[in-house]
Coordinates of C-alpha atoms in Angstrom, one line a residue:
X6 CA 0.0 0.0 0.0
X7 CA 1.6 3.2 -1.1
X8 CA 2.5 5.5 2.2
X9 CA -0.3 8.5 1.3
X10 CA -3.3 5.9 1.0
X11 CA -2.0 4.1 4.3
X12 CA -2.2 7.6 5.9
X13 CA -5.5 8.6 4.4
X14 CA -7.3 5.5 5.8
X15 CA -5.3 6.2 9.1
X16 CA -6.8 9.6 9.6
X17 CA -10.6 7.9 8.2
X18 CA -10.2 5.7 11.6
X19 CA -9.3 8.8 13.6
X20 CA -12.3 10.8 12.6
X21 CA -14.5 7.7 13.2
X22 CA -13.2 7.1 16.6
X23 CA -13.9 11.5 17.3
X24 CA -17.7 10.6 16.1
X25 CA -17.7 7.5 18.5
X26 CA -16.6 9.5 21.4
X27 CA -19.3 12.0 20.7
X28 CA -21.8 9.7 19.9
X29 CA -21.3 7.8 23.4
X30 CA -21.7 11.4 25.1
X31 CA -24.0 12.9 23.3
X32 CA -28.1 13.1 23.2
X33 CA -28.5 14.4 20.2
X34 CA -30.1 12.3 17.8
X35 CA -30.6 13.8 14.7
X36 CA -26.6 14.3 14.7
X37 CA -25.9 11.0 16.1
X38 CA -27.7 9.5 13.5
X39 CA -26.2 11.2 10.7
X40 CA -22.3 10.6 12.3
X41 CA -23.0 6.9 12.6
X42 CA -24.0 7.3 9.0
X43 CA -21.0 9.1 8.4
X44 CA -19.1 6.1 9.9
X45 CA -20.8 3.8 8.1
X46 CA -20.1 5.3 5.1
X47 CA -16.4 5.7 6.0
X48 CA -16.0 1.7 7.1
X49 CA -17.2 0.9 3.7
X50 CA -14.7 3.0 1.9
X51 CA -11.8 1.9 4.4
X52 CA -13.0 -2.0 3.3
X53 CA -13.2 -1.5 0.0
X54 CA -9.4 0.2 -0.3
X55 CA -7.9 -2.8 1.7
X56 CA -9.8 -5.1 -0.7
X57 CA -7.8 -3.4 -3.1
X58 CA -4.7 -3.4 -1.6
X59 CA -5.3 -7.2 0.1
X60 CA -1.8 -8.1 -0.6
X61 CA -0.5 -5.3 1.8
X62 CA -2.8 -6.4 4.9
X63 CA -0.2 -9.0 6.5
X64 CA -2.7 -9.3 9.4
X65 CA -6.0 -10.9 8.2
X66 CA -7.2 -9.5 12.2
X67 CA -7.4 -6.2 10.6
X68 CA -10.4 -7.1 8.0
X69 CA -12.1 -9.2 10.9
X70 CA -11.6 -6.1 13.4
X71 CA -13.2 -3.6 10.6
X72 CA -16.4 -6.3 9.6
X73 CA -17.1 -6.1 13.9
X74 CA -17.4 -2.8 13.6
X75 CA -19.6 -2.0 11.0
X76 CA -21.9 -4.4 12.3
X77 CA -21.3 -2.4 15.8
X78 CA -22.2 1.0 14.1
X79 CA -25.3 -0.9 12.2
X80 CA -26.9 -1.7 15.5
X81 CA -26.0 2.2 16.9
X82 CA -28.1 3.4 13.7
X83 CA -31.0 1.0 14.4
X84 CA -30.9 2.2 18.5
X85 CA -31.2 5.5 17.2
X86 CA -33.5 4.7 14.6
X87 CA -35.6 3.1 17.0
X88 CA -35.3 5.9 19.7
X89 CA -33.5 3.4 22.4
X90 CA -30.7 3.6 24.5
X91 CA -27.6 3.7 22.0
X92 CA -24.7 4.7 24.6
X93 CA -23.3 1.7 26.2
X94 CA -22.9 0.2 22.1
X95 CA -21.5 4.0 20.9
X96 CA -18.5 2.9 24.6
X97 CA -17.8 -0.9 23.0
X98 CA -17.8 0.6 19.0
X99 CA -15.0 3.0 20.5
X100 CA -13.3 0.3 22.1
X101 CA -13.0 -1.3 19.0
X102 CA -12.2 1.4 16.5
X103 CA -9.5 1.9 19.0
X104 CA -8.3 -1.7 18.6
X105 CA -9.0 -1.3 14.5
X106 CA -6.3 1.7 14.6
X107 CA -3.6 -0.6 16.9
X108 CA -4.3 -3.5 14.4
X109 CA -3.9 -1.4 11.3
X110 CA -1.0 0.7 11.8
X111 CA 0.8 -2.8 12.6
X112 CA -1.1 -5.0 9.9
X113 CA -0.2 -3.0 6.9
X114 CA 2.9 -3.5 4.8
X115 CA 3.1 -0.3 3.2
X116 CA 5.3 1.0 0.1
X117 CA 7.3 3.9 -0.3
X118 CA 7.7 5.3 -3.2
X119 CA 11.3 6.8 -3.8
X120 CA 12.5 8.6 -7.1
X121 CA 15.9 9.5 -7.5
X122 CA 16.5 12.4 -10.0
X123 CA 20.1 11.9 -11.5
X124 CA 21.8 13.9 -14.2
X125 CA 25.4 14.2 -14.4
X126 CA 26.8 10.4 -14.3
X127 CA 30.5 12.4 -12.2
X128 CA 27.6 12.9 -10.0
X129 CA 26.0 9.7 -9.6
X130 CA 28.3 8.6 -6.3
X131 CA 26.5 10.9 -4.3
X132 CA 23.5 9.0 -4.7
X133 CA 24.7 5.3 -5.2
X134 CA 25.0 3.9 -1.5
X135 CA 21.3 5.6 -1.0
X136 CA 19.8 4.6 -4.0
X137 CA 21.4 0.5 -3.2
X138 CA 19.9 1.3 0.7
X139 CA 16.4 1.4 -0.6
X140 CA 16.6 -0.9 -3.7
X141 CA 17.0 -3.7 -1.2
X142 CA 14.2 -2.8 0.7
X143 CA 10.9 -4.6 0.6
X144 CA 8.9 -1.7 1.4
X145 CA 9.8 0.7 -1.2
X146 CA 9.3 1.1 -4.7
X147 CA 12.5 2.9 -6.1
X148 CA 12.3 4.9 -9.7
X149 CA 15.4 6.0 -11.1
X150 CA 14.3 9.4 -14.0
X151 CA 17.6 10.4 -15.8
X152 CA 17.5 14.3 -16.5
X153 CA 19.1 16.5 -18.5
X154 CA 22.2 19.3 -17.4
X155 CA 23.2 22.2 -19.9
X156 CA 25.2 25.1 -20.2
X157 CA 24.2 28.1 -22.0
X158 CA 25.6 31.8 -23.1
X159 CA 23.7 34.5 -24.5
X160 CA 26.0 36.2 -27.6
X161 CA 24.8 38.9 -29.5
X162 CA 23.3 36.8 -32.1
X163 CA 22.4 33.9 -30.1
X164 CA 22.1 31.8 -27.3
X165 CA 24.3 29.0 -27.2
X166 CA 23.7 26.2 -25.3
X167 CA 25.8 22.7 -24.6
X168 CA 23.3 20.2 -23.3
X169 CA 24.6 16.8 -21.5
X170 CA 22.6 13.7 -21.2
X171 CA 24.1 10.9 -21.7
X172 CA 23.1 7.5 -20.4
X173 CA 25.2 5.7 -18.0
X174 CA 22.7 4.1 -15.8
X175 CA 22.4 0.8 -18.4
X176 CA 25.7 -0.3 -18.4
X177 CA 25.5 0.3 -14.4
X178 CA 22.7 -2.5 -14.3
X179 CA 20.2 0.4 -13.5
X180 CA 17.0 0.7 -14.7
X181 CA 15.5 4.6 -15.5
X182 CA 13.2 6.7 -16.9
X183 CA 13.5 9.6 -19.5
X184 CA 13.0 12.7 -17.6
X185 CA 9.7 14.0 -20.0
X186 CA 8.2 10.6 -18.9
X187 CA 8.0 11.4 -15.5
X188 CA 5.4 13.2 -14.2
X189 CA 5.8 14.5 -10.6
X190 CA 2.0 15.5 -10.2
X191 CA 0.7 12.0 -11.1
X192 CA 3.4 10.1 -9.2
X193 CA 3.7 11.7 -6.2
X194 CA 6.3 10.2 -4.8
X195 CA 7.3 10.0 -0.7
X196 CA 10.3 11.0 -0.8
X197 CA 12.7 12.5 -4.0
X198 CA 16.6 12.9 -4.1
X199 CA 18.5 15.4 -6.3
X200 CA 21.8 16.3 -5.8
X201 CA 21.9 19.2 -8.1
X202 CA 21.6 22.4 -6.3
X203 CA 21.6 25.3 -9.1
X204 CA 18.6 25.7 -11.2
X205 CA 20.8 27.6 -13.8
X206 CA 21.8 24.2 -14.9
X207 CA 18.4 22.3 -15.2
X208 CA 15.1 22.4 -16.4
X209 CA 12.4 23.8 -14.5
X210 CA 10.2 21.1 -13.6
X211 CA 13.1 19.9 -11.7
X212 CA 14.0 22.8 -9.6
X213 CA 13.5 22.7 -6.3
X214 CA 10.3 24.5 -5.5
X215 CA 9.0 22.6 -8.7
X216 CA 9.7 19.5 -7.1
X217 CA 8.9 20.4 -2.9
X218 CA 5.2 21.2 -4.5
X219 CA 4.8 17.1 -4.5
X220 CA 6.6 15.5 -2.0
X221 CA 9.5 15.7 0.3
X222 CA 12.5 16.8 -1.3
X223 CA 16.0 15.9 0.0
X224 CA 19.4 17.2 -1.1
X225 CA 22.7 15.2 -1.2
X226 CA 25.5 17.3 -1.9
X227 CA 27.5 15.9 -4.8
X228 CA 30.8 17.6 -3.2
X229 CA 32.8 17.5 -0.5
X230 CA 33.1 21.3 1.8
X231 CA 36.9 22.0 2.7
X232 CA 36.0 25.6 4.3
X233 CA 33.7 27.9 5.2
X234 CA 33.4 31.5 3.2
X235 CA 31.3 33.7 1.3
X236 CA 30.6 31.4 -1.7
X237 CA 30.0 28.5 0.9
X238 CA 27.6 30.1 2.8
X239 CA 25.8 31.1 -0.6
X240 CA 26.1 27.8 -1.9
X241 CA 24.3 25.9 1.3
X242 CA 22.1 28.8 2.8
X243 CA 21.4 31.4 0.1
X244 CA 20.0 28.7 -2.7
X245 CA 16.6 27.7 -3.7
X246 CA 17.3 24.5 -2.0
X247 CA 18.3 25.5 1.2
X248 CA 14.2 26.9 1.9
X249 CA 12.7 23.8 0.0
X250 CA 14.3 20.8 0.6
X251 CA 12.5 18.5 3.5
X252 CA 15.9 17.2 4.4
X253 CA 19.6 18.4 3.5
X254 CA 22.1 15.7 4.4
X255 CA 25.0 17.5 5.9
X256 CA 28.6 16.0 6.4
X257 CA 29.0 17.4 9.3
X258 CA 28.3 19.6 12.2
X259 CA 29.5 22.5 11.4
X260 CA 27.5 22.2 7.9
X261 CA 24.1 22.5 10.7
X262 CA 26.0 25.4 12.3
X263 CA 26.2 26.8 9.0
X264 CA 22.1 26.9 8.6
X265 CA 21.5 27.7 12.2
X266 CA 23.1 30.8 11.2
X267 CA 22.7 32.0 7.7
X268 CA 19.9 29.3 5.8
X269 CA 15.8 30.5 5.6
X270 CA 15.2 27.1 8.2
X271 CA 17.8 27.7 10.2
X272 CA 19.2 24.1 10.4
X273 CA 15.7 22.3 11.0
X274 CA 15.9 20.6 8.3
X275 CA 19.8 19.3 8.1
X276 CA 20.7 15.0 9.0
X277 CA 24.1 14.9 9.9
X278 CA 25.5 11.4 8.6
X279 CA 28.7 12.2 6.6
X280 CA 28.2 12.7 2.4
X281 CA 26.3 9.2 1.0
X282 CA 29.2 10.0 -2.1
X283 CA 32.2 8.8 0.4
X284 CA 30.7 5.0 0.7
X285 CA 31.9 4.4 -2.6
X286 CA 35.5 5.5 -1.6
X287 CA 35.6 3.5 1.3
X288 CA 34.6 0.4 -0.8
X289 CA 37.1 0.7 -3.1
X290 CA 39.5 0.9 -0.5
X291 CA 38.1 -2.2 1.0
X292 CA 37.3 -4.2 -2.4
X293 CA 39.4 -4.6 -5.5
X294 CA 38.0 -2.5 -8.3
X295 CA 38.2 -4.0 -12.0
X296 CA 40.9 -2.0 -14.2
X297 CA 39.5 -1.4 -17.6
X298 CA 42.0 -3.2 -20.3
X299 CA 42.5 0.1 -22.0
X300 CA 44.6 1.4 -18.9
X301 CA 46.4 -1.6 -18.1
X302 CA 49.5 -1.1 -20.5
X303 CA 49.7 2.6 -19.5
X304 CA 49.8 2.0 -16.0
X305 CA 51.1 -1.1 -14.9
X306 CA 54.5 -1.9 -13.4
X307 CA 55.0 2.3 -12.9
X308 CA 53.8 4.7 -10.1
X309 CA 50.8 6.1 -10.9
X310 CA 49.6 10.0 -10.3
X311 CA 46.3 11.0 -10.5
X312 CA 45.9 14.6 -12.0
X313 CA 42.4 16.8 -11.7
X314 CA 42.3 19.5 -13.0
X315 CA 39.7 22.7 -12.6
X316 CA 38.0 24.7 -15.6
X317 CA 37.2 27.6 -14.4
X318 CA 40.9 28.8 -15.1
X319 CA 40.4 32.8 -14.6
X320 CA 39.7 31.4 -10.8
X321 CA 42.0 31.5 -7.9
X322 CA 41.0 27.4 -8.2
X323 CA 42.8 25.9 -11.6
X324 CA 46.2 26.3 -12.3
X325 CA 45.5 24.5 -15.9
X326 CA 47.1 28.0 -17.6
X327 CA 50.5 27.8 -15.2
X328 CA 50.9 24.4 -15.1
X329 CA 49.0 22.2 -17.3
X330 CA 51.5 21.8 -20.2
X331 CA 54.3 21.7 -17.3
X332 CA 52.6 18.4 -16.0
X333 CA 51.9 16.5 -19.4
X334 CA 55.6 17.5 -20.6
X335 CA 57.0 16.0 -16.8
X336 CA 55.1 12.6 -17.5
X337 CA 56.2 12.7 -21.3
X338 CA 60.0 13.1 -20.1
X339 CA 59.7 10.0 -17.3
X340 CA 59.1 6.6 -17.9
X341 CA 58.9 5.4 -14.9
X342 CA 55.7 6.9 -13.8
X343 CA 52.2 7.2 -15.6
X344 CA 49.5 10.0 -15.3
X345 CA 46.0 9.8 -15.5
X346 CA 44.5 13.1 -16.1
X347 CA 40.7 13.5 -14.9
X348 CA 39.4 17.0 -15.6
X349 CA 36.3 17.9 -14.1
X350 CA 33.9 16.9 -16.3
X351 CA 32.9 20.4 -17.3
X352 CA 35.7 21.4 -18.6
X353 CA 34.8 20.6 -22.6
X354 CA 31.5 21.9 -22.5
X355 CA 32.9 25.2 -20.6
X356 CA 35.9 25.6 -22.8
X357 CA 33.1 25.0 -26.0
X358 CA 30.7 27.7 -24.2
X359 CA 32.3 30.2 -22.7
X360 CA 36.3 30.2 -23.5
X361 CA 36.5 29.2 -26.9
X362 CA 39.7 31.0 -27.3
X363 CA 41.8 28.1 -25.0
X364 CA 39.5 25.6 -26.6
X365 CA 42.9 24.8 -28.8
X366 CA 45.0 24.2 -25.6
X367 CA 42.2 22.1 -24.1
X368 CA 42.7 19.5 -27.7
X369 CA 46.2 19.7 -27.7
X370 CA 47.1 18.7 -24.0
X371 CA 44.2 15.8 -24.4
X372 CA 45.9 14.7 -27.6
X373 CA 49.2 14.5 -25.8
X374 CA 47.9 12.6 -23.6
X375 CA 46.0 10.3 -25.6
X376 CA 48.9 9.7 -28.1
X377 CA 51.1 8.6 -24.7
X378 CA 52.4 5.4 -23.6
X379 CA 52.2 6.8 -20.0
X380 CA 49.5 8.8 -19.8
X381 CA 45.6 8.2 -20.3
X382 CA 42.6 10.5 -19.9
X383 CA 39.8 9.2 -17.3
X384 CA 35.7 10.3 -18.3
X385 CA 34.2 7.8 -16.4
X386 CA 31.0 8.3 -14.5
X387 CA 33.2 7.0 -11.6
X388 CA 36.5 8.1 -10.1
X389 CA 36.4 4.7 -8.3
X390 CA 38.8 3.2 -10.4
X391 CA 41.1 6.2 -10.4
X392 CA 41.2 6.5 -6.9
X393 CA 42.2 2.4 -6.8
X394 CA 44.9 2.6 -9.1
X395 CA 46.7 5.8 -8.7
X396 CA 49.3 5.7 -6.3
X397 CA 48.9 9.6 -5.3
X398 CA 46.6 12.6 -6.4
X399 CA 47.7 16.4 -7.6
X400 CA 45.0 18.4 -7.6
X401 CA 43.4 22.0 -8.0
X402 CA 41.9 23.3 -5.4
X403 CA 38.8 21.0 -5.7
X404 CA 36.6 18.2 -3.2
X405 CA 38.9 16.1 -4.4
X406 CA 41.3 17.0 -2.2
X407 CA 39.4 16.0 0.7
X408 CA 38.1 12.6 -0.7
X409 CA 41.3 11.6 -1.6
X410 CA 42.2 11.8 1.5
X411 CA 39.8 8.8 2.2
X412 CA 42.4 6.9 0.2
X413 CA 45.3 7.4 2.5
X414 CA 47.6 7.9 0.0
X415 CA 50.1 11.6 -0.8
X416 CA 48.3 13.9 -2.0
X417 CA 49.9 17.4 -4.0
X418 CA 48.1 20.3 -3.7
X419 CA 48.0 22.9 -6.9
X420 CA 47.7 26.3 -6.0
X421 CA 48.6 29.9 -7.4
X422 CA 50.7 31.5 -5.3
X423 CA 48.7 34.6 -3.9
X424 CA 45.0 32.5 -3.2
X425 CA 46.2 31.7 0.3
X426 CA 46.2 35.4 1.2
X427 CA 43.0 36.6 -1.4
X428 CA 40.7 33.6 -1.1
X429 CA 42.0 31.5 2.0
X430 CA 42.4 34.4 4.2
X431 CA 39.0 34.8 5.1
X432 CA 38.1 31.6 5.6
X433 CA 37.4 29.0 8.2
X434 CA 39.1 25.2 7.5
X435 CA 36.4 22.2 7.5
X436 CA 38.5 19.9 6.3
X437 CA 42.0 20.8 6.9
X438 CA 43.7 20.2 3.7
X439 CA 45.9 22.9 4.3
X440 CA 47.8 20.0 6.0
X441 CA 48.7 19.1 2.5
X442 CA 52.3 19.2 0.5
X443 CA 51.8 22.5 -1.8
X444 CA 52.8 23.6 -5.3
X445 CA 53.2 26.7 -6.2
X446 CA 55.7 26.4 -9.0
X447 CA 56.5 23.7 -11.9
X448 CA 60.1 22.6 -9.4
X449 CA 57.7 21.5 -6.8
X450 CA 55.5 19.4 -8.9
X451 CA 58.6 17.9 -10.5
X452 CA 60.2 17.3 -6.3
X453 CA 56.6 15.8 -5.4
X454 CA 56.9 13.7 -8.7
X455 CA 60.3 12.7 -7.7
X456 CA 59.8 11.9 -3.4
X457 CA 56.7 9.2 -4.0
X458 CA 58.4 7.6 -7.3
X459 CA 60.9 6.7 -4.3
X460 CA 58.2 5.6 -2.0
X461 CA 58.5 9.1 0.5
X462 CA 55.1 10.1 1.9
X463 CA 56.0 13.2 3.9
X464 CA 52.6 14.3 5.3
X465 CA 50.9 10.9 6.1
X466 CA 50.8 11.7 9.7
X467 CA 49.1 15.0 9.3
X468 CA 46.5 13.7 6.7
X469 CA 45.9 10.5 8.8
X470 CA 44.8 13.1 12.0
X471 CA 42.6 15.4 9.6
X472 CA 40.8 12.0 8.4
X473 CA 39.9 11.2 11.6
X474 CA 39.2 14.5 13.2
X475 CA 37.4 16.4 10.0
X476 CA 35.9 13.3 8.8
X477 CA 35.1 11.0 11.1
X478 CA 31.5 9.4 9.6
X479 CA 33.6 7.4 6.8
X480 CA 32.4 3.8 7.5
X481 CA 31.2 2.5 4.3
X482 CA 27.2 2.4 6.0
X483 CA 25.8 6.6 5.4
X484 CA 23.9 5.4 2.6
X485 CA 22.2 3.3 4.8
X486 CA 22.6 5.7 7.9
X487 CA 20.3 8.1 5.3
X488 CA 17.6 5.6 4.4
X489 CA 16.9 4.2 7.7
X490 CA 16.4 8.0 9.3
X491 CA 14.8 9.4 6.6
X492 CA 12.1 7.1 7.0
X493 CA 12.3 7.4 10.1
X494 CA 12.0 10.9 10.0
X495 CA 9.0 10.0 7.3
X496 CA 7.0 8.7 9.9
X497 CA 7.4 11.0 12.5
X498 CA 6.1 13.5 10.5
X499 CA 2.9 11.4 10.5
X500 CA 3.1 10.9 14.5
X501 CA 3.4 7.2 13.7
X502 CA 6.4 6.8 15.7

C-alpha cells in the first residue's frame, strides 16, 4: 500500500473514533444519526481500499476487526432509529475502533515510493550507497528518472547552449526513466533525491520548488566542503534549495551550524550522517575495483599520479594556464611513472561555451595525452577506479582533495601563489587540507613527482589526524545511515512513531 493511501485511511479511523466519542456522550439524535451514517459510510470506503490493496494487509485480524465494527455501528443506527438507549454500544464501538487503529498501523505492509533524480553520471556517487539502501528494501518502490544538465551563453546573435545527457545508468545495471516521462504531479512520490543544487543548470520542472510542490524533497551534496566563506555560505544557505528541501544531508556539524546561522530554516531541516558519495571511496579501498584493459599497458609496473584538473581557469581554483602543459611535458620526459588526467567533467562543454579562445589548448594537451604510452585521460562516470589505481593525487583546489584523502595515499596540492592570502584568508578550515604538501611552482611538482616515485610520503601523519578529526562518519554504512532516518524521519512526520 503506497504511504499517502495508508495515511488517508489512518486519519478515516481517527475521525471515526472522534464521532464515537461524541456519539457515546452525546443526546443528540438527529446528529448521532447522521455521524453513525457518516461512519458507516467511512467503514465501507476503508473495506473497499484494503480489498484493493489485500496483498498489503499481513494481518488478516485487521479485516475481521473492521467487519465487527460496521456491524457495531449498524446496531448504533438501528438504536437511534428506533429511539432506544444507544450509549453503552457508541462505549464498545469506540473500544473497538480503537483496537482497529492498533491492528492497522501494525497490519499494513506499506510501500514507499522513492524517485531518484540523476543527471550528471560524475555525480551519480552521491546518490549510489542511498539509492542501493532502498533498492533492497521490501517496502519501497524505487524509480530512477535520468535528467538532463546544460550550459548556455547568450551572444549577441544567439544563445548558445551545450546540453549533457548521456546514459550511464544501463551499463551500471540500473534501470531509469526519461525525464519527459515522468510526471511528478501524477506520481507523487514520498520521498525525492537530487543532488543538483543550481537551477541555472536544469530544467524547470526539476527545480526545487518545482519538485517540494509534491513530495518531500531531500538534497545530497555531490561535493565535499573543505571551508567555510562567502561562496560557501551562498552555496548551502542562500539557494533555492536551502528553503525547500525537507531534508539536506550534511557531512558534518558545522554544515548545521552553518544553517543555524545563515539558511531561511535555520538548520531544522539538516541529518548529519557524513556525504552518501564517500561510501563508494571507502569500498574501493576495502574491495578490488576492476581495471578497464585500455589502462592496463599505461599503468602497470609504474607509479601512478592522479591529475584533476579545474576549468574555471580565470579562478584563484585551476592552475591549468600555469601548469598544465608543465605536467603533461613531466610525464612525457619519465618513464617510470604514468598519469592519468581526470578533468572535471565540465571542462569541454565550458571551454566550447564560454572560452573558446583556450579551446585549442584544451585539444592539444588531451591529444598528448592520448597519443602517450604513460599517460591516459579518465571520463568515467566513476573516479572509483582512479582512486584504486593511482598511487597519489595532484590536484586543483577542488573536493577532491578532501576525498582523496579517504584513500590514505600523498596527496599534492595545486595552488597559485597569492589564493592563500586573497581567497583563504577569510576563511574558516572544515577539512583541513591545508595540512597538505603544496605547489606553487612547476620545481615543486617535479620534487613531489620525484619523493613518491621513491616511495617518501612526507605528510601521512598530518592527513591520517585530519581524516579522523574532520571526517570521522567514513564507514562504508551513510547510505544506509540516510535511508533508515529518513524514514524514520518519514513517519514522525505522520506521528506514527
Amino acid at each position: 500500500m503506497r504511504y499517502s493511501l495508508f495515511v488517508y485511511i489512518d486519519q478515516m479511523i481517527d475521525s471515526i473514533k472522534e464521532s464515537a466519542v461524541y456519539i457515546a456522550e452525546s443526546n443528540n439524535i438527529p446528529l448521532c444519526t447522521n455521524l453513525a451514517l457518516d461512519c458507516n459510510e467511512a467503514l465501507d470506503v476503508i473495506e473497499n481500499k484494503l480489498i484493493d490493496n489485500n496483498e498489503s494487509v499481513i494481518d488478516k485480524n485487521v479485516l475481521r476487526q473492521l467487519s465487527l465494527c460496521k456491524k457495531q455501528i449498524d446496531e448504533i443506527y438501528y438504536l437511534l432509529q428506533n429511539k432506544m438507549d444507544f450509549h453503552d454500544s457508541a462505549l464498545v464501538f469506540e473500544g473497538s475502533v480503537s483496537k482497529l487503529k492498533d491492528l492497522y498501523r501494525n497490519g499494513i505492509q506499506i510501500i514507499y515510493h522513492v524517485v531518484f533524480f540523476a543527471e550528471l553520471g560524475q555525480k551519480w556517487d552521491s546518490m549510489n550507497s542511498v539509492y542501493n539502501a532502498f533498492k533492497k528494501r521490501s517496502d519501497c518502490d524505487v524509480k530512477v528518472v535520468l535528467t538532463p544538465i546544460f550550459r548556455a551563453i547568450k551572444t549577441d546573435e544567439k544563445v548558445v547552449k551545450d546540453i549533457i545527457y548521456k546514459d550511464y545508468l544501463t551499463p551500471m545495471g540500473i534501470e531509469h526513466i526519461p525525464y519527459m516521462q515522468y510526471d511528478l504531479s501524477k506520481e507523487l512520490p514520498d520521498l525525492a533525491f537530487i543532488s543538483n543544487p543550481y537551477e541555472s543548470v536544469t530544467i524547470s520542472k526539476f527545480w526545487p520548488e518545482n519538485i517540494a510542490k509534491y513530495t518531500r524533497l531531500v538534497y545530497l551534496q555531490y561535493f565535499t566542503d573543505m571551508i567555510v566563506n562567502p561562496e560557501t555560505i551562498q552555496v548551502h544557505c542562500n539557494l533555492p534549495v536551502a528553503k525547500h528541501a525537507w531534508r539536506i544531508i550534511a557531512q558534518s556539524e558545522k554544515i548545521r551550524e552553518l544553517h543555524k546561522q545563515y539558511a531561511p530554516n535555520h538548520g531544522r531541516n539538516i541529518l548529519v550522517t557524513g556525504l552518501p558519495k564517500w561510501d563508494d571511496i571507502y569500498l574501493a579501498n576495502l574491495n578490488p575495483v576492476e581495471l578497464d584493459p585500455s589502462w592496463r599497458k599505461k599503468i602497470n609496473g609504474r607509479k601512478v599520479f592522479l591529475w584533476n584538473s579545474f576549468y574555471n581557469i580565470g579562478s584563484d581554483k585551476s592552475t591549468l594556464l600555469e601548469y598544465g602543459k608543465a605536467i603533461i611535458n613531466l610525464f612525457s620526459e619519465r618513464k617510470d611513472v604514468a598519469l592519468i588526467w581526470r578533468p572535471h567533467p565540465m571542462t569541454e562543454t565550458i571551454f566550447k561555451i564560454y572560452l573558446p579562445q583556450y579551446a585549442s589548448l584544451w585539444e592539444e594537451l588531451k591529444d598528448k595525452v592520448n597519443k602517450s604510452d604513460n599517460m591516459l585521460l579518465d571520463v568515467n562516470p566513476s573516479y572509483q577506479m582512479a582512486f584504486h589505481y593511482s598511487d597519489a593525487l595532484i590536484s586543483d583546489w577542488s573536493s577532491l582533495l578532501a576525498q582523496y584523502m579517504m584513500t590514505k595515499k600523498p596527496i599534492l596540492w595545486l595552488r597559485k601563489e597569492h589564493m592563500s592570502e586573497d581567497y583563504l584568508s577569510n576563511s574558516r578550515f572544515l577539512v583541513h587540507v591545508d595540512c597538505l604538501e603544496q605547489a606553487t611552482s612547476s620545481p615543486h611538482i617535479n620534487e613531489f613527482v620525484n619523493r613518491i616515485a621513491k616511495g617518501i610520503d612526507l605528510n601521512r601523519d598530518s592527513r591520517l589526524k585530519v581524516l579522523q578529526e574532520d571526517l570521522p562518519n567514513v564507514d562504508g554504512e551513510i547510505g544506509e545511515r540516510v535511508c533508515n532516518l529518513l524514514l524514520e524521519e518519514f513517519k514522525k512526520d505522520f506521528g506514527l512513531i
